[in-house]
Amino acid sequence: MSREKLRRAALPPVQENIDKLEKAINEGNFYGAQQMYKSISARYVSAERYSEALDLLESGACLQLKHGQVTCGAELAVLFVDTLVKGKIPYNEDILDRVRKIYEVFPKVPLPSNMLDDEDVREFTEALGAAKTCLEGCSSFLRAAIKWSAEFGASRNGDPQLHAMLAEYIYSESTELNMAKVSYHFVRGNNPKKFASTLVNFMSKCYPDEDDIAIARAVLMYLSMGNLRGANCLMDELKRQVESQELDFPESDLVQFITFLLLTRHSLQFS
């Protein structure tokens, strides 16, 4: 028997390791389990048993995240994507569902709204740190997944659903909100309704005169990608949501310019 076949045969069925490491995590041995996830998955990858490596890493990432071990969970999540690349696993809906499953267990950290004493300040500071850790971990994971999807069968910009996930997480978890980054991923996503609701939410929080800038930026980003339909869908959905919530839609010179620009682009497209 060749050395390669011996190496393959020496590895047990992956479910045995999944069960063993799940037990270690449930007992609180997060660090020890993390090292085992990394070393055992590397053996499966070395033996080109990519499917089993993926099963192990997915299980580990979800378990660590569910137990609040964000740094450990994010590391395994990124290793999951690295294994997709090493195994040259093609983009498909099954893998996308597995990426989504990991994404959905990344924690969202609520920030305390009232700071009445030193204890409240301490809790707020801790929550800020936790939110930053979650954002960095989830962003690294989804950016890697977007890159994988672009290289192995999705559109040139990567899977739109992954972009939408990242945009939503950045908006919900950023302690210093960057609407330019949020918009960057939403315009490459496939959920203009969610993008519109995010902008409406931002309009209720932002400083005066920032709302029209956010709207204009989003529309111009769509147009820069040649996506006139997306720009119009966003504007229509924005107006619908603002009206349904009985809010005032911005009527600045900038918004008027964007409105005329869309009309002009639409006329040119069908002339």
Short mmCIF file of C-alpha atoms in Angstrom, two decimals, residues 17-165:
data_model
loop_
_atom_site.label_atom_id
_atom_site.label_comp_id
_atom_site.label_asym_id
_atom_site.label_seq_id
_atom_site.Cartn_x
_atom_site.Cartn_y
_atom_site.Cartn_z
CA ASN A 17 -13.66 13.75 15.75
CA ILE A 18 -16.71 16.01 15.51
CA ASP A 19 -18.32 14.23 18.47
CA LYS A 20 -15.10 14.24 20.51
CA LEU A 21 -14.43 17.94 19.98
CA GLU A 22 -18.05 18.90 20.59
CA LYS A 23 -17.76 17.22 23.97
CA ALA A 24 -14.57 19.18 24.73
CA ILE A 25 -16.25 22.47 23.84
CA ASN A 26 -19.35 21.70 25.89
CA GLU A 27 -17.03 21.06 28.84
CA GLY A 28 -15.46 24.49 28.35
CA ASN A 29 -12.13 23.42 26.87
CA PHE A 30 -12.32 25.99 24.08
CA TYR A 31 -8.59 26.52 23.54
CA GLY A 32 -7.69 22.83 23.56
CA ALA A 33 -10.51 22.04 21.15
CA GLN A 34 -9.40 24.89 18.87
CA GLN A 35 -5.91 23.45 18.49
CA MET A 36 -7.37 20.03 17.74
CA TYR A 37 -9.76 21.43 15.12
CA LYS A 38 -6.84 23.06 13.34
CA SER A 39 -4.48 20.09 13.49
CA ILE A 40 -7.04 17.41 12.63
CA SER A 41 -8.57 19.39 9.77
CA ALA A 42 -5.05 19.91 8.38
CA ARG A 43 -4.59 16.14 8.29
CA TYR A 44 -7.81 15.66 6.34
CA VAL A 45 -6.74 18.41 3.92
CA SER A 46 -3.29 16.82 3.53
CA ALA A 47 -5.02 13.53 2.70
CA GLU A 48 -7.23 15.41 0.22
CA ARG A 49 -10.33 14.45 2.20
CA TYR A 50 -11.71 17.96 1.77
CA SER A 51 -15.34 17.11 2.41
CA GLU A 52 -14.52 15.76 5.87
CA ALA A 53 -12.26 18.72 6.64
CA LEU A 54 -15.13 21.04 5.74
CA ASP A 55 -17.56 19.12 7.96
CA LEU A 56 -15.14 19.38 10.90
CA LEU A 57 -14.42 23.08 10.42
CA GLU A 58 -18.06 24.01 9.93
CA SER A 59 -19.02 22.18 13.11
CA GLY A 60 -16.19 23.78 15.06
CA ALA A 61 -16.86 27.30 13.83
CA CYS A 62 -20.56 27.10 14.69
CA LEU A 63 -19.93 25.57 18.13
CA GLN A 64 -17.27 28.09 19.12
CA LEU A 65 -19.44 30.99 17.96
CA LYS A 66 -22.51 29.67 19.78
CA HIS A 67 -20.42 29.56 22.96
CA GLY A 68 -19.32 33.16 22.45
CA GLN A 69 -15.77 32.25 21.41
CA VAL A 70 -15.73 34.69 18.50
CA THR A 71 -11.99 34.76 17.82
CA CYS A 72 -11.82 30.95 17.74
CA GLY A 73 -15.00 30.62 15.70
CA ALA A 74 -13.92 33.21 13.16
CA GLU A 75 -10.55 31.53 12.73
CA LEU A 76 -12.23 28.20 11.95
CA ALA A 77 -14.70 29.94 9.64
CA VAL A 78 -11.82 31.41 7.62
CA LEU A 79 -10.15 27.98 7.56
CA PHE A 80 -13.42 26.59 6.18
CA VAL A 81 -13.12 28.98 3.22
CA ASP A 82 -9.38 28.27 2.86
CA THR A 83 -10.27 24.60 2.53
CA LEU A 84 -12.79 25.41 -0.19
CA VAL A 85 -9.96 27.09 -2.09
CA LYS A 86 -7.42 24.31 -1.48
CA GLY A 87 -9.92 21.70 -2.56
CA LYS A 88 -10.97 23.81 -5.57
CA ILE A 89 -14.56 23.33 -4.48
CA PRO A 90 -16.87 24.95 -7.05
CA TYR A 91 -19.37 27.59 -6.04
CA ASN A 92 -22.84 26.09 -5.53
CA GLU A 93 -25.96 26.63 -3.44
CA ASP A 94 -25.09 23.88 -0.97
CA ILE A 95 -21.80 25.53 -0.03
CA LEU A 96 -23.49 28.92 0.05
CA ASP A 97 -26.01 27.55 2.56
CA ARG A 98 -23.15 26.30 4.73
CA VAL A 99 -21.46 29.70 4.64
CA ARG A 100 -24.79 31.29 5.57
CA LYS A 101 -25.19 28.84 8.47
CA ILE A 102 -21.85 29.94 9.92
CA TYR A 103 -22.65 33.62 9.31
CA GLU A 104 -25.95 33.36 11.15
CA VAL A 105 -24.31 32.26 14.41
CA PHE A 106 -21.90 35.20 14.55
CA PRO A 107 -23.07 37.16 17.61
CA LYS A 108 -24.60 40.62 17.42
CA VAL A 109 -23.61 42.72 20.42
CA PRO A 110 -26.23 45.15 21.79
CA LEU A 111 -24.68 48.39 23.05
CA PRO A 112 -26.06 49.82 26.31
CA SER A 113 -28.01 53.01 25.67
CA ASN A 114 -27.82 54.57 29.14
CA MET A 115 -24.61 55.33 31.03
CA LEU A 116 -25.52 56.51 34.49
CA ASP A 117 -22.50 55.38 36.50
CA ASP A 118 -19.02 53.84 36.23
CA GLU A 119 -20.46 50.33 35.90
CA ASP A 120 -22.51 51.40 32.87
CA VAL A 121 -19.40 52.94 31.29
CA ARG A 122 -17.44 49.74 31.91
CA GLU A 123 -20.17 47.62 30.32
CA PHE A 124 -20.34 49.98 27.35
CA THR A 125 -16.57 49.78 26.84
CA GLU A 126 -16.66 45.99 27.01
CA ALA A 127 -19.54 45.86 24.55
CA LEU A 128 -17.63 48.12 22.12
CA GLY A 129 -14.66 45.77 22.24
CA ALA A 130 -16.86 42.72 21.73
CA ALA A 131 -18.64 44.33 18.78
CA LYS A 132 -15.30 45.20 17.16
CA THR A 133 -14.08 41.62 17.56
CA CYS A 134 -17.28 40.26 16.03
CA LEU A 135 -17.10 42.69 13.12
CA GLU A 136 -13.47 41.92 12.34
CA GLY A 137 -14.04 38.16 12.51
CA CYS A 138 -17.22 38.08 10.44
CA SER A 139 -15.82 40.51 7.88
CA SER A 140 -12.68 38.42 7.38
CA PHE A 141 -14.81 35.31 6.91
CA LEU A 142 -17.26 36.84 4.45
CA ARG A 143 -14.59 38.67 2.46
CA ALA A 144 -12.78 35.37 2.03
CA ALA A 145 -16.04 33.69 1.00
CA ILE A 146 -16.77 36.44 -1.53
CA LYS A 147 -13.30 36.02 -3.04
CA TRP A 148 -13.74 32.22 -3.21
CA SER A 149 -17.14 32.56 -4.88
CA ALA A 150 -15.73 34.95 -7.50
CA GLU A 151 -12.87 32.57 -8.30
CA PHE A 152 -14.92 29.38 -8.41
CA GLY A 153 -18.09 30.05 -10.33
CA ALA A 154 -20.11 33.02 -9.08
CA SER A 155 -20.21 36.42 -10.78
CA ARG A 156 -17.04 38.49 -11.23
CA ASN A 157 -17.80 40.52 -8.09
CA GLY A 158 -18.60 37.46 -5.99
CA ASP A 159 -21.94 36.07 -4.86
CA PRO A 160 -24.52 38.87 -4.29
CA GLN A 161 -26.00 37.13 -1.24
CA LEU A 162 -22.60 37.17 0.48
CA HIS A 163 -22.24 40.89 -0.23
CA ALA A 164 -25.68 41.52 1.27
CA MET A 165 -24.77 39.52 4.40
#
